[in-house]
JSON list of C-alpha atoms in Angstrom, two decimals:
[
{"chain": "A", "resi": 1, "resn": "MET", "atom": "CA", "xyz": [-3.20, 9.52, 12.77]},
{"chain": "A", "resi": 2, "resn": "ARG", "atom": "CA", "xyz": [-3.40, 6.69, 15.28]},
{"chain": "A", "resi": 3, "resn": "LEU", "atom": "CA", "xyz": [-2.25, 3.21, 14.26]},
{"chain": "A", "resi": 4, "resn": "GLU", "atom": "CA", "xyz": [-5.76, 1.81, 14.84]},
{"chain": "A", "resi": 5, "resn": "GLU", "atom": "CA", "xyz": [-7.15, 4.30, 12.32]},
{"chain": "A", "resi": 6, "resn": "ALA", "atom": "CA", "xyz": [-4.38, 3.61, 9.82]},
{"chain": "A", "resi": 7, "resn": "ASP", "atom": "CA", "xyz": [-4.92, -0.16, 9.89]},
{"chain": "A", "resi": 8, "resn": "PRO", "atom": "CA", "xyz": [-8.54, -0.70, 11.01]},
{"chain": "A", "resi": 9, "resn": "LYS", "atom": "CA", "xyz": [-8.65, -4.44, 10.27]},
{"chain": "A", "resi": 10, "resn": "GLY", "atom": "CA", "xyz": [-5.04, -5.12, 11.28]},
{"chain": "A", "resi": 11, "resn": "LEU", "atom": "CA", "xyz": [-4.17, -6.37, 7.79]},
{"chain": "A", "resi": 12, "resn": "VAL", "atom": "CA", "xyz": [-0.79, -4.65, 7.59]},
{"chain": "A", "resi": 13, "resn": "ARG", "atom": "CA", "xyz": [0.07, -5.63, 11.16]},
{"chain": "A", "resi": 14, "resn": "GLU", "atom": "CA", "xyz": [-0.65, -9.27, 10.38]},
{"chain": "A", "resi": 15, "resn": "SER", "atom": "CA", "xyz": [1.38, -9.16, 7.15]},
{"chain": "A", "resi": 16, "resn": "TYR", "atom": "CA", "xyz": [4.46, -8.32, 9.19]},
{"chain": "A", "resi": 17, "resn": "ARG", "atom": "CA", "xyz": [3.86, -11.42, 11.30]},
{"chain": "A", "resi": 18, "resn": "ILE", "atom": "CA", "xyz": [3.72, -13.84, 8.35]},
{"chain": "A", "resi": 19, "resn": "GLU", "atom": "CA", "xyz": [6.99, -15.71, 8.01]},
{"chain": "A", "resi": 20, "resn": "GLY", "atom": "CA", "xyz": [8.33, -15.81, 4.44]},
{"chain": "A", "resi": 21, "resn": "ILE", "atom": "CA", "xyz": [5.62, -13.63, 2.91]},
{"chain": "A", "resi": 22, "resn": "SER", "atom": "CA", "xyz": [6.26, -12.69, -0.73]},
{"chain": "A", "resi": 23, "resn": "LEU", "atom": "CA", "xyz": [6.11, -9.29, -2.42]},
{"chain": "A", "resi": 24, "resn": "GLY", "atom": "CA", "xyz": [3.05, -10.42, -4.41]},
{"chain": "A", "resi": 25, "resn": "GLU", "atom": "CA", "xyz": [1.24, -11.46, -1.25]},
{"chain": "A", "resi": 26, "resn": "CYS", "atom": "CA", "xyz": [2.08, -8.08, 0.30]},
{"chain": "A", "resi": 27, "resn": "ARG", "atom": "CA", "xyz": [0.61, -6.32, -2.72]},
{"chain": "A", "resi": 28, "resn": "SER", "atom": "CA", "xyz": [-2.59, -8.33, -2.39]},
{"chain": "A", "resi": 29, "resn": "ILE", "atom": "CA", "xyz": [-2.85, -7.48, 1.31]},
{"chain": "A", "resi": 30, "resn": "PHE", "atom": "CA", "xyz": [-2.20, -3.83, 0.46]},
{"chain": "A", "resi": 31, "resn": "MET", "atom": "CA", "xyz": [-5.15, -3.79, -1.94]},
{"chain": "A", "resi": 32, "resn": "ASP", "atom": "CA", "xyz": [-7.41, -5.26, 0.74]},
{"chain": "A", "resi": 33, "resn": "TRP", "atom": "CA", "xyz": [-6.08, -2.70, 3.21]},
{"chain": "A", "resi": 34, "resn": "ALA", "atom": "CA", "xyz": [-6.64, 0.24, 0.82]},
{"chain": "A", "resi": 35, "resn": "LEU", "atom": "CA", "xyz": [-10.25, -0.81, 0.34]},
{"chain": "A", "resi": 36, "resn": "SER", "atom": "CA", "xyz": [-10.78, -0.96, 4.11]},
{"chain": "A", "resi": 37, "resn": "VAL", "atom": "CA", "xyz": [-9.60, 2.62, 4.79]},
{"chain": "A", "resi": 38, "resn": "ALA", "atom": "CA", "xyz": [-12.72, 4.66, 5.41]},
{"chain": "A", "resi": 39, "resn": "ASP", "atom": "CA", "xyz": [-11.73, 7.76, 3.42]},
{"chain": "A", "resi": 40, "resn": "ASN", "atom": "CA", "xyz": [-9.40, 7.60, 0.39]},
{"chain": "A", "resi": 41, "resn": "ARG", "atom": "CA", "xyz": [-8.12, 11.08, 1.20]},
{"chain": "A", "resi": 42, "resn": "LYS", "atom": "CA", "xyz": [-6.63, 9.66, 4.41]},
{"chain": "A", "resi": 43, "resn": "ILE", "atom": "CA", "xyz": [-4.54, 6.99, 2.66]},
{"chain": "A", "resi": 44, "resn": "PRO", "atom": "CA", "xyz": [-1.30, 9.04, 2.49]},
{"chain": "A", "resi": 45, "resn": "ASP", "atom": "CA", "xyz": [-1.56, 9.87, 6.20]},
{"chain": "A", "resi": 46, "resn": "ALA", "atom": "CA", "xyz": [-2.31, 6.24, 7.01]},
{"chain": "A", "resi": 47, "resn": "LEU", "atom": "CA", "xyz": [0.66, 5.09, 4.93]},
{"chain": "A", "resi": 48, "resn": "ARG", "atom": "CA", "xyz": [3.00, 7.48, 6.76]},
{"chain": "A", "resi": 49, "resn": "THR", "atom": "CA", "xyz": [1.76, 6.14, 10.08]},
{"chain": "A", "resi": 50, "resn": "LEU", "atom": "CA", "xyz": [2.28, 2.52, 9.00]},
{"chain": "A", "resi": 51, "resn": "ILE", "atom": "CA", "xyz": [5.74, 3.24, 7.59]},
{"chain": "A", "resi": 52, "resn": "ALA", "atom": "CA", "xyz": [6.78, 4.96, 10.82]},
{"chain": "A", "resi": 53, "resn": "GLU", "atom": "CA", "xyz": [5.51, 2.01, 12.86]},
{"chain": "A", "resi": 54, "resn": "TYR", "atom": "CA", "xyz": [6.75, -0.98, 10.88]},
{"chain": "A", "resi": 55, "resn": "CYS", "atom": "CA", "xyz": [9.54, -0.08, 8.45]},
{"chain": "A", "resi": 56, "resn": "THR", "atom": "CA", "xyz": [12.11, 0.61, 11.15]},
{"chain": "A", "resi": 57, "resn": "THR", "atom": "CA", "xyz": [11.37, -2.53, 13.14]},
{"chain": "A", "resi": 58, "resn": "ALA", "atom": "CA", "xyz": [11.42, -4.86, 10.11]},
{"chain": "A", "resi": 59, "resn": "PRO", "atom": "CA", "xyz": [13.71, -3.16, 7.55]},
{"chain": "A", "resi": 60, "resn": "ASP", "atom": "CA", "xyz": [13.94, -6.16, 5.19]},
{"chain": "A", "resi": 61, "resn": "HIS", "atom": "CA", "xyz": [10.22, -6.97, 5.03]},
{"chain": "A", "resi": 62, "resn": "PRO", "atom": "CA", "xyz": [8.65, -6.86, 1.53]},
{"chain": "A", "resi": 63, "resn": "MET", "atom": "CA", "xyz": [5.66, -4.87, 2.81]},
{"chain": "A", "resi": 64, "resn": "ASN", "atom": "CA", "xyz": [8.00, -1.89, 3.32]},
{"chain": "A", "resi": 65, "resn": "GLU", "atom": "CA", "xyz": [8.46, -1.62, -0.45]},
{"chain": "A", "resi": 66, "resn": "VAL", "atom": "CA", "xyz": [4.70, -1.81, -1.02]},
{"chain": "A", "resi": 67, "resn": "LEU", "atom": "CA", "xyz": [3.88, 0.83, 1.60]},
{"chain": "A", "resi": 68, "resn": "THR", "atom": "CA", "xyz": [6.56, 3.18, 0.31]},
{"chain": "A", "resi": 69, "resn": "ALA", "atom": "CA", "xyz": [5.37, 2.72, -3.29]},
{"chain": "A", "resi": 70, "resn": "GLY", "atom": "CA", "xyz": [1.86, 3.63, -2.15]},
{"chain": "A", "resi": 71, "resn": "LEU", "atom": "CA", "xyz": [3.07, 7.17, -1.44]},
{"chain": "A", "resi": 72, "resn": "MET", "atom": "CA", "xyz": [4.45, 7.64, -4.97]},
{"chain": "A", "resi": 73, "resn": "PRO", "atom": "CA", "xyz": [2.30, 9.60, -7.42]},
{"chain": "A", "resi": 74, "resn": "ALA", "atom": "CA", "xyz": [0.60, 7.52, -10.09]},
{"chain": "A", "resi": 75, "resn": "ALA", "atom": "CA", "xyz": [2.22, 7.55, -13.50]},
{"chain": "A", "resi": 76, "resn": "GLU", "atom": "CA", "xyz": [0.50, 9.56, -16.19]},
{"chain": "A", "resi": 77, "resn": "PRO", "atom": "CA", "xyz": [-1.19, 7.35, -18.79]},
{"chain": "A", "resi": 78, "resn": "LYS", "atom": "CA", "xyz": [0.57, 7.42, -22.13]},
{"chain": "A", "resi": 79, "resn": "ARG", "atom": "CA", "xyz": [-1.45, 7.74, -25.29]},
{"chain": "A", "resi": 80, "resn": "ARG", "atom": "CA", "xyz": [-0.35, 5.74, -28.26]},
{"chain": "A", "resi": 81, "resn": "GLY", "atom": "CA", "xyz": [-0.45, 7.75, -31.45]},
{"chain": "A", "resi": 82, "resn": "GLY", "atom": "CA", "xyz": [-1.13, 6.79, -35.00]},
{"chain": "A", "resi": 83, "resn": "ARG", "atom": "CA", "xyz": [-3.16, 3.86, -36.20]},
{"chain": "A", "resi": 84, "resn": "LEU", "atom": "CA", "xyz": [-2.48, 1.78, -33.07]},
{"chain": "A", "resi": 85, "resn": "GLY", "atom": "CA", "xyz": [-3.90, 4.51, -30.85]},
{"chain": "A", "resi": 86, "resn": "ARG", "atom": "CA", "xyz": [-7.17, 4.60, -32.79]},
{"chain": "A", "resi": 87, "resn": "SER", "atom": "CA", "xyz": [-7.79, 0.86, -33.07]},
{"chain": "A", "resi": 88, "resn": "ALA", "atom": "CA", "xyz": [-9.57, -0.86, -30.26]}
]
């Protein structure tokens, strides 16, 4: 996947240019980015492209952690049993 396809609005690119950006701000930018990707099935490919492009050039940037976490499978929801699980 080309970098232009992986980051169509340039949100991730710009996050790497922000001096002193926090992890929380990176997470917010990531959510905006994820919503801008045309096809959700392409997100893992886009993330791999972004990681290859940016993580090596800025190894200490907080966005690296966010991009890498985006490739992790979602945790299974845990059901609470007993009375607490039935009450709303």
